Tab-separated table of C-alpha atoms in Angstrom:
chain	number	residue	atom	x	y	z
C	1	UNK	CA	65.970	6.039	-50.825
C	2	UNK	CA	67.157	4.148	-53.891
C	3	UNK	CA	64.599	3.066	-56.497
C	4	UNK	CA	66.025	-0.458	-56.294
C	5	UNK	CA	65.146	-0.643	-52.586
C	6	UNK	CA	61.572	0.414	-53.259
C	7	UNK	CA	61.253	-2.090	-56.100
C	8	UNK	CA	62.488	-4.926	-53.900
C	9	UNK	CA	60.050	-3.951	-51.146
C	10	UNK	CA	57.160	-3.862	-53.614
C	11	UNK	CA	58.173	-7.273	-54.975
C	12	UNK	CA	58.251	-8.685	-51.446
C	13	UNK	CA	54.737	-7.349	-50.852
C	14	UNK	CA	53.430	-9.014	-54.009
C	15	UNK	CA	55.010	-12.321	-53.033
C	16	UNK	CA	53.501	-12.063	-49.540
C	17	UNK	CA	50.036	-11.317	-50.896
C	18	UNK	CA	50.291	-14.220	-53.323
C	19	UNK	CA	51.348	-16.629	-50.588
C	20	UNK	CA	48.834	-15.474	-47.983
C	21	UNK	CA	45.769	-17.383	-49.227
C	22	UNK	CA	47.752	-20.605	-49.520
C	23	UNK	CA	48.840	-20.349	-45.920
C	24	UNK	CA	45.552	-19.226	-44.461
C	25	UNK	CA	43.272	-21.781	-46.109
C	26	UNK	CA	43.437	-25.362	-44.870
C	27	UNK	CA	44.392	-28.134	-47.260
C	28	UNK	CA	41.164	-29.969	-46.465
C	29	UNK	CA	37.674	-28.587	-46.026
C	30	UNK	CA	36.666	-27.399	-42.620
C	31	UNK	CA	34.477	-29.822	-40.656
C	32	UNK	CA	30.853	-28.864	-40.011
C	33	UNK	CA	30.200	-26.505	-37.093
C	34	UNK	CA	29.740	-27.918	-33.607
C	35	UNK	CA	27.345	-26.746	-30.891
C	36	UNK	CA	28.951	-25.812	-27.597
C	37	UNK	CA	25.890	-27.005	-25.652
C	38	UNK	CA	23.903	-29.407	-27.829
C	39	UNK	CA	20.692	-29.481	-25.788
C	40	UNK	CA	20.193	-25.699	-25.797
C	41	UNK	CA	18.717	-25.133	-29.242
C	42	UNK	CA	17.697	-26.607	-32.588
C	43	UNK	CA	19.583	-29.892	-32.225
C	44	UNK	CA	17.592	-30.694	-29.077
C	45	UNK	CA	14.349	-29.890	-30.884
C	46	UNK	CA	15.312	-32.126	-33.824
C	47	UNK	CA	16.245	-34.977	-31.488
C	48	UNK	CA	12.888	-34.594	-29.745
C	49	UNK	CA	11.013	-34.760	-33.046
C	50	UNK	CA	12.952	-37.884	-34.013
C	51	UNK	CA	12.027	-39.476	-30.669
C	52	UNK	CA	8.348	-38.644	-31.115
C	53	UNK	CA	8.312	-35.794	-28.591
C	54	UNK	CA	7.878	-32.464	-30.422
C	55	UNK	CA	9.328	-29.702	-28.295
C	56	UNK	CA	10.165	-26.014	-28.482
C	57	UNK	CA	13.094	-24.410	-26.690
C	58	UNK	CA	11.830	-21.115	-25.263
C	59	UNK	CA	15.171	-20.057	-23.751
C	60	UNK	CA	18.388	-21.682	-22.621
C	61	UNK	CA	21.503	-21.070	-20.568
C	62	UNK	CA	24.724	-23.051	-20.253
C	63	UNK	CA	27.014	-22.628	-17.275
C	64	UNK	CA	30.432	-24.252	-16.905
C	65	UNK	CA	32.256	-24.184	-13.587
C	66	UNK	CA	35.866	-25.345	-13.745
C	67	UNK	CA	37.109	-26.737	-10.450
C	68	UNK	CA	40.548	-26.672	-8.868
C	69	UNK	CA	41.219	-30.151	-10.256
C	70	UNK	CA	40.534	-29.031	-13.842
C	71	UNK	CA	37.217	-30.892	-14.046
C	72	UNK	CA	34.402	-28.841	-15.560
C	73	UNK	CA	30.803	-29.186	-14.415
C	74	UNK	CA	28.458	-28.349	-17.294
C	75	UNK	CA	24.874	-27.377	-16.452
C	76	UNK	CA	22.349	-26.617	-19.187
C	77	UNK	CA	18.973	-25.165	-18.193
C	78	UNK	CA	16.514	-25.305	-21.075
C	79	UNK	CA	13.043	-23.790	-20.719
C	80	UNK	CA	10.550	-25.801	-22.781
C	81	UNK	CA	6.999	-25.311	-23.994
C	82	UNK	CA	4.316	-26.484	-21.590
C	83	UNK	CA	3.259	-29.619	-23.491
C	84	UNK	CA	6.723	-31.137	-23.879
C	85	UNK	CA	7.650	-30.116	-20.329
C	86	UNK	CA	4.615	-32.013	-19.022
C	87	UNK	CA	5.602	-35.057	-21.085
C	88	UNK	CA	9.112	-35.067	-19.638
C	89	UNK	CA	7.822	-34.584	-16.086
C	90	UNK	CA	5.576	-37.606	-16.469
C	91	UNK	CA	8.297	-39.655	-18.165
C	92	UNK	CA	11.787	-38.595	-16.980
C	93	UNK	CA	13.370	-41.466	-18.907
C	94	UNK	CA	12.145	-39.888	-22.127
C	95	UNK	CA	14.064	-36.702	-21.327
C	96	UNK	CA	17.196	-38.742	-20.687
C	97	UNK	CA	16.809	-40.590	-24.005
C	98	UNK	CA	16.297	-37.377	-25.991
C	99	UNK	CA	19.299	-35.706	-24.349
C	100	UNK	CA	21.568	-38.690	-25.015
C	101	UNK	CA	20.301	-38.940	-28.578
C	102	UNK	CA	21.187	-35.288	-29.102
C	103	UNK	CA	24.770	-35.851	-28.000
C	104	UNK	CA	25.100	-39.099	-29.988
C	105	UNK	CA	23.494	-38.079	-33.297
C	106	UNK	CA	24.535	-34.431	-33.659
C	107	UNK	CA	27.825	-32.558	-33.737
C	108	UNK	CA	28.437	-31.312	-30.197
C	109	UNK	CA	31.724	-29.842	-29.009
C	110	UNK	CA	32.050	-32.014	-25.900
C	111	UNK	CA	32.883	-35.628	-26.735
C	112	UNK	CA	34.305	-36.668	-23.359
C	113	UNK	CA	31.251	-36.236	-21.156
C	114	UNK	CA	30.978	-38.188	-17.920
C	115	UNK	CA	28.104	-38.717	-15.484
C	116	UNK	CA	25.299	-37.365	-17.681
C	117	UNK	CA	22.173	-36.642	-15.617
C	118	UNK	CA	18.817	-35.110	-16.547
C	119	UNK	CA	15.849	-33.841	-14.553
C	120	UNK	CA	12.930	-31.448	-14.805
C	121	UNK	CA	12.610	-28.285	-12.732
C	122	UNK	CA	9.112	-27.051	-13.538
C	123	UNK	CA	9.106	-26.321	-17.272
C	124	UNK	CA	12.915	-26.287	-17.376
C	125	UNK	CA	14.965	-29.293	-18.430
C	126	UNK	CA	18.245	-29.488	-16.514
C	127	UNK	CA	21.109	-31.456	-18.088
C	128	UNK	CA	24.386	-31.842	-16.184
C	129	UNK	CA	27.617	-33.692	-16.867
C	130	UNK	CA	31.330	-33.418	-16.163
C	131	UNK	CA	34.274	-32.968	-18.525
C	132	UNK	CA	37.720	-33.872	-17.155
C	133	UNK	CA	40.971	-32.204	-18.099
C	134	UNK	CA	39.570	-28.792	-18.997
C	135	UNK	CA	42.348	-26.905	-17.202
C	136	UNK	CA	45.753	-27.221	-15.582
C	137	UNK	CA	47.783	-25.281	-13.053
C	138	UNK	CA	50.160	-22.695	-14.494
C	139	UNK	CA	52.569	-20.339	-12.787
C	140	UNK	CA	51.590	-18.617	-9.556
C	141	UNK	CA	48.668	-20.935	-8.761
C	142	UNK	CA	46.885	-19.761	-11.930
C	143	UNK	CA	44.287	-22.111	-13.418
C	144	UNK	CA	44.598	-22.168	-17.232
C	145	UNK	CA	41.479	-23.329	-19.098
C	146	UNK	CA	42.767	-24.580	-22.448
C	147	UNK	CA	39.844	-26.860	-23.303
C	148	UNK	CA	38.583	-24.519	-26.034
C	149	UNK	CA	42.036	-23.873	-27.494
C	150	UNK	CA	43.153	-25.711	-30.616
C	151	UNK	CA	46.124	-24.673	-32.747
C	152	UNK	CA	44.985	-26.925	-35.574
C	153	UNK	CA	42.468	-25.728	-38.153
C	154	UNK	CA	39.030	-26.793	-36.970
C	155	UNK	CA	35.387	-26.068	-37.559
C	156	UNK	CA	33.336	-23.414	-35.848
C	157	UNK	CA	32.147	-23.964	-32.284
C	158	UNK	CA	28.938	-21.935	-32.203
C	159	UNK	CA	27.070	-20.856	-29.094
C	160	UNK	CA	23.603	-22.425	-29.330
C	161	UNK	CA	22.525	-21.168	-25.893
C	162	UNK	CA	21.062	-17.751	-25.196
C	163	UNK	CA	23.677	-17.337	-22.500
C	164	UNK	CA	26.968	-19.202	-22.068
C	165	UNK	CA	28.974	-18.573	-18.891
C	166	UNK	CA	32.339	-20.000	-17.815
C	167	UNK	CA	33.553	-19.526	-14.242
C	168	UNK	CA	36.501	-20.803	-12.264
C	169	UNK	CA	36.739	-22.270	-8.775
C	170	UNK	CA	34.769	-20.651	-6.000
C	171	UNK	CA	36.074	-17.177	-5.020
C	172	UNK	CA	38.503	-17.120	-7.959
C	173	UNK	CA	39.028	-14.084	-10.210
C	174	UNK	CA	38.961	-14.064	-14.007
C	175	UNK	CA	42.353	-12.897	-15.271
C	176	UNK	CA	42.287	-13.248	-19.072
C	177	UNK	CA	39.566	-13.872	-21.638
C	178	UNK	CA	39.177	-13.658	-25.438
C	179	UNK	CA	38.861	-10.174	-26.949
C	180	UNK	CA	35.244	-9.193	-27.499
C	181	UNK	CA	33.920	-11.517	-24.803
C	182	UNK	CA	31.850	-9.815	-22.124
C	183	UNK	CA	33.407	-10.327	-18.714
C	184	UNK	CA	33.019	-9.499	-15.071
C	185	UNK	CA	35.310	-10.141	-12.135
C	186	UNK	CA	34.648	-13.879	-12.052
C	187	UNK	CA	33.191	-15.050	-15.384
C	188	UNK	CA	33.435	-14.905	-19.165
C	189	UNK	CA	30.051	-14.556	-20.861
C	190	UNK	CA	28.750	-15.146	-24.371
C	191	UNK	CA	25.226	-13.704	-24.543
C	192	UNK	CA	22.989	-13.472	-27.607
C	193	UNK	CA	21.010	-10.633	-26.018
C	194	UNK	CA	24.002	-8.298	-25.991
C	195	UNK	CA	25.331	-9.073	-29.446
C	196	UNK	CA	28.364	-10.907	-28.065
C	197	UNK	CA	30.359	-13.275	-30.286
C	198	UNK	CA	28.213	-16.192	-31.504
C	199	UNK	CA	31.137	-18.614	-31.562
C	200	UNK	CA	34.015	-19.703	-29.359
C	201	UNK	CA	37.324	-19.089	-31.121
C	202	UNK	CA	39.800	-21.921	-31.544
C	203	UNK	CA	42.453	-19.797	-29.801
C	204	UNK	CA	40.369	-19.211	-26.697
C	205	UNK	CA	42.126	-19.318	-23.347
C	206	UNK	CA	40.643	-18.464	-19.959
C	207	UNK	CA	42.683	-18.053	-16.799
C	208	UNK	CA	41.552	-17.794	-13.195
C	209	UNK	CA	43.558	-16.932	-10.106
C	210	UNK	CA	43.155	-16.426	-6.374
C	211	UNK	CA	43.129	-12.654	-6.950
C	212	UNK	CA	43.327	-10.107	-9.764
C	213	UNK	CA	46.577	-8.460	-8.680
C	214	UNK	CA	49.345	-7.476	-11.072
C	215	UNK	CA	51.611	-10.341	-9.984
C	216	UNK	CA	48.883	-12.936	-10.530
C	217	UNK	CA	47.927	-11.412	-13.881
C	218	UNK	CA	51.560	-11.471	-14.976
C	219	UNK	CA	51.733	-15.134	-13.951
C	220	UNK	CA	48.648	-15.805	-16.080
C	221	UNK	CA	50.241	-14.282	-19.164
C	222	UNK	CA	53.480	-16.147	-18.497
C	223	UNK	CA	51.510	-19.398	-18.318
C	224	UNK	CA	49.767	-18.649	-21.608
C	225	UNK	CA	53.029	-17.733	-23.301
C	226	UNK	CA	54.610	-20.990	-22.148
C	227	UNK	CA	51.621	-23.000	-23.367
C	228	UNK	CA	51.171	-21.380	-26.769
C	229	UNK	CA	54.670	-20.131	-27.631
C	230	UNK	CA	55.012	-21.781	-31.083
C	231	UNK	CA	51.435	-20.901	-31.972
C	232	UNK	CA	52.002	-17.303	-30.895
C	233	UNK	CA	54.949	-16.886	-33.248
C	234	UNK	CA	53.082	-18.457	-36.157
C	235	UNK	CA	49.952	-16.363	-35.667
C	236	UNK	CA	51.855	-13.126	-35.178
C	237	UNK	CA	53.812	-13.845	-38.351
C	238	UNK	CA	50.629	-14.375	-40.361
C	239	UNK	CA	48.848	-11.389	-38.859
C	240	UNK	CA	51.634	-8.820	-38.862
C	241	UNK	CA	53.838	-9.674	-41.847
C	242	UNK	CA	51.800	-8.084	-44.636
C	243	UNK	CA	50.755	-4.993	-42.591
C	244	UNK	CA	54.375	-4.477	-41.519
C	245	UNK	CA	55.575	-4.762	-45.103
C	246	UNK	CA	52.929	-2.318	-46.354
C	247	UNK	CA	53.786	0.115	-43.560
C	248	UNK	CA	57.494	-0.162	-44.358
C	249	UNK	CA	56.895	0.603	-48.022
C	250	UNK	CA	54.666	3.526	-47.066
C	251	UNK	CA	57.286	5.046	-44.765
C	252	UNK	CA	59.937	4.611	-47.464
C	253	UNK	CA	57.700	6.331	-50.011
C	254	UNK	CA	57.029	9.251	-47.681
C	255	UNK	CA	60.760	9.615	-47.040
C	256	UNK	CA	61.469	9.317	-50.769
C	257	UNK	CA	59.271	12.287	-51.664
C	258	UNK	CA	60.048	14.507	-48.677
C	259	UNK	CA	62.425	16.715	-50.666
C	260	UNK	CA	59.482	17.881	-52.728
C	261	UNK	CA	58.066	19.511	-49.610
C	262	UNK	CA	60.448	22.456	-49.760
C	263	UNK	CA	58.646	25.688	-50.368
C	264	UNK	CA	56.747	28.475	-48.669
C	265	UNK	CA	54.058	26.225	-47.176
C	266	UNK	CA	55.095	26.175	-43.525
C	267	UNK	CA	53.761	25.001	-40.197
C	268	UNK	CA	51.155	27.772	-40.051
C	269	UNK	CA	49.459	26.185	-43.035
C	270	UNK	CA	49.702	22.520	-42.071
C	271	UNK	CA	49.007	23.034	-38.373
C	272	UNK	CA	45.274	23.643	-38.963
C	273	UNK	CA	45.186	20.598	-41.261
C	274	UNK	CA	46.481	18.313	-38.508
C	275	UNK	CA	44.161	19.946	-35.970
C	276	UNK	CA	41.291	19.277	-38.363
C	277	UNK	CA	42.304	15.621	-38.501
C	278	UNK	CA	42.037	15.518	-34.716
C	279	UNK	CA	38.562	17.054	-34.811
C	280	UNK	CA	37.488	14.575	-37.496
C	281	UNK	CA	38.831	11.676	-35.432
C	282	UNK	CA	36.931	12.939	-32.390
C	283	UNK	CA	33.703	13.129	-34.392
C	284	UNK	CA	34.198	9.530	-35.501
C	285	UNK	CA	34.581	8.496	-31.864
C	286	UNK	CA	31.358	10.313	-31.025
C	287	UNK	CA	29.516	8.534	-33.818
C	288	UNK	CA	30.615	5.088	-32.603
C	289	UNK	CA	30.042	6.146	-28.960
C	290	UNK	CA	33.520	5.248	-27.777
C	291	UNK	CA	33.135	6.383	-24.182
C	292	UNK	CA	34.432	3.500	-22.062
C	293	UNK	CA	37.437	1.222	-21.857
C	294	UNK	CA	41.166	1.661	-22.198
C	295	UNK	CA	41.112	1.569	-26.003
C	296	UNK	CA	38.551	4.393	-26.126
C	297	UNK	CA	40.638	6.457	-23.698
C	298	UNK	CA	43.709	6.042	-25.893
C	299	UNK	CA	41.702	6.947	-28.993
C	300	UNK	CA	40.426	10.181	-27.421
C	301	UNK	CA	43.964	11.067	-26.391
C	302	UNK	CA	45.083	10.741	-30.004
C	303	UNK	CA	42.362	13.170	-31.096
C	304	UNK	CA	43.388	15.675	-28.413
C	305	UNK	CA	47.054	15.346	-29.345
C	306	UNK	CA	46.407	16.040	-33.012
C	307	UNK	CA	44.328	19.110	-32.181
C	308	UNK	CA	46.812	20.459	-29.628
C	309	UNK	CA	49.900	19.868	-31.772
C	310	UNK	CA	48.189	21.362	-34.808
C	311	UNK	CA	47.124	24.500	-32.928
C	312	UNK	CA	50.517	25.049	-31.286
C	313	UNK	CA	52.270	24.512	-34.621
C	314	UNK	CA	50.083	27.147	-36.245
C	315	UNK	CA	50.445	29.697	-33.434
C	316	UNK	CA	54.012	29.194	-32.192
C	317	UNK	CA	55.857	26.883	-34.579
C	318	UNK	CA	59.320	27.768	-33.274
C	319	UNK	CA	58.375	26.612	-29.757
C	320	UNK	CA	58.360	22.968	-30.843
C	321	UNK	CA	61.830	21.486	-31.023
C	322	UNK	CA	62.670	17.843	-31.604
C	323	UNK	CA	62.813	16.833	-27.938
C	324	UNK	CA	59.547	18.592	-27.184
C	325	UNK	CA	57.891	16.873	-30.117
C	326	UNK	CA	59.020	13.441	-28.938
C	327	UNK	CA	57.881	14.181	-25.383
C	328	UNK	CA	54.527	15.570	-26.541
C	329	UNK	CA	53.801	12.607	-28.799
C	330	UNK	CA	55.108	9.656	-26.786
C	331	UNK	CA	54.838	10.834	-23.173
C	332	UNK	CA	51.046	11.190	-22.842
C	333	UNK	CA	50.446	7.957	-24.757
C	334	UNK	CA	52.729	5.894	-22.514
C	335	UNK	CA	51.396	7.493	-19.322
C	336	UNK	CA	47.760	6.853	-20.239
C	337	UNK	CA	48.481	3.293	-21.404
C	338	UNK	CA	50.081	2.442	-18.069
C	339	UNK	CA	47.322	4.186	-16.107
C	340	UNK	CA	44.490	2.420	-17.939
C	341	UNK	CA	46.213	-0.965	-17.742
C	342	UNK	CA	46.504	-0.625	-13.970
C	343	UNK	CA	43.317	1.235	-13.066
C	344	UNK	CA	40.632	0.050	-15.475
C	345	UNK	CA	38.918	-3.268	-14.656
C	346	UNK	CA	38.992	-6.083	-17.131
C	347	UNK	CA	40.766	-9.327	-17.894
C	348	UNK	CA	43.043	-7.934	-20.593
C	349	UNK	CA	45.143	-4.998	-19.374
C	350	UNK	CA	47.496	-5.499	-22.307
C	351	UNK	CA	44.869	-4.083	-24.672
C	352	UNK	CA	46.304	-0.717	-23.658
C	353	UNK	CA	49.612	-1.800	-25.177
C	354	UNK	CA	47.872	-2.676	-28.439
C	355	UNK	CA	46.153	0.716	-28.519
C	356	UNK	CA	49.447	2.439	-27.677
C	357	UNK	CA	51.170	0.752	-30.621
C	358	UNK	CA	48.532	1.835	-33.130
C	359	UNK	CA	48.079	5.402	-31.993
C	360	UNK	CA	51.697	6.226	-31.207
C	361	UNK	CA	52.587	5.192	-34.756
C	362	UNK	CA	50.417	8.035	-36.079
C	363	UNK	CA	51.872	10.835	-33.956
C	364	UNK	CA	55.464	9.592	-34.336
C	365	UNK	CA	55.339	10.807	-37.933
C	366	UNK	CA	55.611	14.332	-36.481
C	367	UNK	CA	59.107	14.033	-34.938
C	368	UNK	CA	60.084	11.807	-37.867
C	369	UNK	CA	59.380	14.616	-40.328
C	370	UNK	CA	61.179	17.112	-38.101
C	371	UNK	CA	64.283	14.928	-37.828
C	372	UNK	CA	64.304	14.273	-41.572
C	373	UNK	CA	64.189	18.009	-42.346
C	374	UNK	CA	67.001	18.783	-39.909
C	375	UNK	CA	69.142	15.897	-41.148
C	376	UNK	CA	68.955	14.040	-37.826
C	377	UNK	CA	68.725	10.319	-37.151
C	378	UNK	CA	65.382	8.927	-38.307
C	379	UNK	CA	66.027	5.207	-37.968
C	380	UNK	CA	64.744	4.751	-34.363
C	381	UNK	CA	61.496	6.574	-35.138
C	382	UNK	CA	61.005	4.661	-38.386
C	383	UNK	CA	61.573	1.341	-36.633
C	384	UNK	CA	59.105	2.279	-33.882
C	385	UNK	CA	56.438	3.054	-36.487
C	386	UNK	CA	57.090	-0.087	-38.510
C	387	UNK	CA	57.012	-2.285	-35.378
C	388	UNK	CA	53.460	-1.194	-34.526
C	389	UNK	CA	51.633	-4.150	-36.185
C	390	UNK	CA	53.702	-6.721	-34.280
C	391	UNK	CA	53.301	-4.847	-31.003
C	392	UNK	CA	49.566	-4.610	-31.586
C	393	UNK	CA	49.168	-8.292	-32.444
C	394	UNK	CA	51.100	-9.809	-29.553
C	395	UNK	CA	48.445	-9.242	-26.839
C	396	UNK	CA	45.568	-10.093	-29.180
C	397	UNK	CA	46.392	-13.039	-31.385
C	398	UNK	CA	47.607	-15.712	-28.966
C	399	UNK	CA	44.690	-15.410	-26.571
C	400	UNK	CA	41.966	-14.048	-28.798
C	401	UNK	CA	38.852	-15.309	-30.459
C	402	UNK	CA	38.750	-12.962	-33.453
C	403	UNK	CA	40.881	-15.171	-35.669
C	404	UNK	CA	44.057	-14.571	-37.628
C	405	UNK	CA	42.348	-13.479	-40.841
C	406	UNK	CA	40.139	-10.882	-39.144
C	407	UNK	CA	43.000	-9.294	-37.210
C	408	UNK	CA	45.187	-9.298	-40.331
C	409	UNK	CA	42.544	-7.504	-42.411
C	410	UNK	CA	41.952	-5.060	-39.562
C	411	UNK	CA	45.650	-4.244	-39.461
C	412	UNK	CA	45.896	-3.713	-43.219
C	413	UNK	CA	43.013	-1.221	-43.080
C	414	UNK	CA	44.664	0.506	-40.121
C	415	UNK	CA	47.974	0.713	-42.022
C	416	UNK	CA	46.319	2.448	-44.969
C	417	UNK	CA	44.575	4.958	-42.692
C	418	UNK	CA	47.791	5.512	-40.735
C	419	UNK	CA	49.805	6.193	-43.874
C	420	UNK	CA	47.198	8.645	-45.165
C	421	UNK	CA	47.109	10.491	-41.832
C	422	UNK	CA	50.811	10.070	-41.136
C	423	UNK	CA	51.801	11.669	-44.428
C	424	UNK	CA	50.094	14.909	-43.364
C	425	UNK	CA	51.516	14.700	-39.845
C	426	UNK	CA	54.954	14.066	-41.366
C	427	UNK	CA	54.474	17.113	-43.578
C	428	UNK	CA	53.805	19.232	-40.497
C	429	UNK	CA	56.934	17.881	-38.809
C	430	UNK	CA	58.930	18.668	-41.949
C	431	UNK	CA	57.586	22.219	-41.901
C	432	UNK	CA	58.439	22.612	-38.199
C	433	UNK	CA	61.979	21.502	-38.961
C	434	UNK	CA	62.165	24.180	-41.623
C	435	UNK	CA	60.890	26.838	-39.216
C	436	UNK	CA	63.577	25.840	-36.720
C	437	UNK	CA	66.280	25.942	-39.381
C	438	UNK	CA	65.200	29.402	-40.517
C	439	UNK	CA	65.147	30.556	-36.897
C	440	UNK	CA	68.726	29.428	-36.368
C	441	UNK	CA	69.764	31.079	-39.641
C	442	UNK	CA	68.189	34.389	-38.606
C	443	UNK	CA	69.942	34.235	-35.221
C	444	UNK	CA	73.282	33.617	-36.937
C	445	UNK	CA	72.716	36.534	-39.314
C	446	UNK	CA	71.910	38.899	-36.450
C	447	UNK	CA	74.958	37.736	-34.505
C	448	UNK	CA	77.213	38.327	-37.514
C	449	UNK	CA	75.761	41.799	-38.043
């Protein structure tokens, strides 16, 4: 690699880092946060105090059911202290006035409420209303809830209820939901008890369908892509540009210094190093208790691959040719990604694709080093590694609630870890290529003799 190429890449990285804050910070200040419920927490208590009815919210739950016509029925159940509950039972009009004052005087996410009704159920205040136009019909009879989605920069929508649940029409199945949101077959749940996200992301989509089959799920993703196409491209560009550039520079640097690897340090020395990396990765997974989900399954596979490839390289280095290395690195990853996407329950089967992109990029350094040592074509492998940030971001960013900045920082950290690990894996591949070359040279010498 020419020094001029590396200098240009470094300059591009500096320009990107300098421009990133300007593009990620809005020109005007963010508006104050808005409550998703309004009558489920402190704002309701403050409105009660202002109306001369001191009250304490003991617990609260907000449930939204989106109907086939796209109209959402919002039901808030707020358990109150005994004194204020008795006051509202004796004077139901007072409860109605406090609820309406909460919505009028405080920042609440819903500003298009219709048919507001209030009543008492024992010590529980029940507030119901309807919100039209929360969803529309997409492809394949899929109901797309885009009410919480906003491509423009907006303030935080925080969950002021102890439990916030969104469901679709009766007997419908939840197909997609924001990353990090707890889900079941029919509902998306934000729950303070389980440490779920305390806010609803501005890129939140929910989709519901008549069933959870592959065809219906594909129709859901097609509907989301059609709805948020321009936003998808913009978000992916912001999230993946800097990580991709850093990863490109890292791969170029590794390739630039590979000629310094020549020497007596072969696969038998670097095999245990890579196996040790796999053991270390497995210990990290144990510490964080990664025992469920498609992402955890892919992560454990990466640990097993590093251990297995390191051990085989140390014991029988000449048994690993280029084709076997490619098959051993890519084959299990693709097979497990497909299996987990199909078999494991959940509204986001494409998370397996994101995990595949990140973890395959690490092990692909092995055949890359082998091909570089043997003088083979390295461009396809390099492109596959460099494309990992974009492949990872596509399923997450358009439909997620994490936010562009969080995912971008996460990817930069992953790139640095990948380059540190990949350089050692690349070194093992380089050593395996040298073992193969020496093996062919010995065979030629014996044939000549």
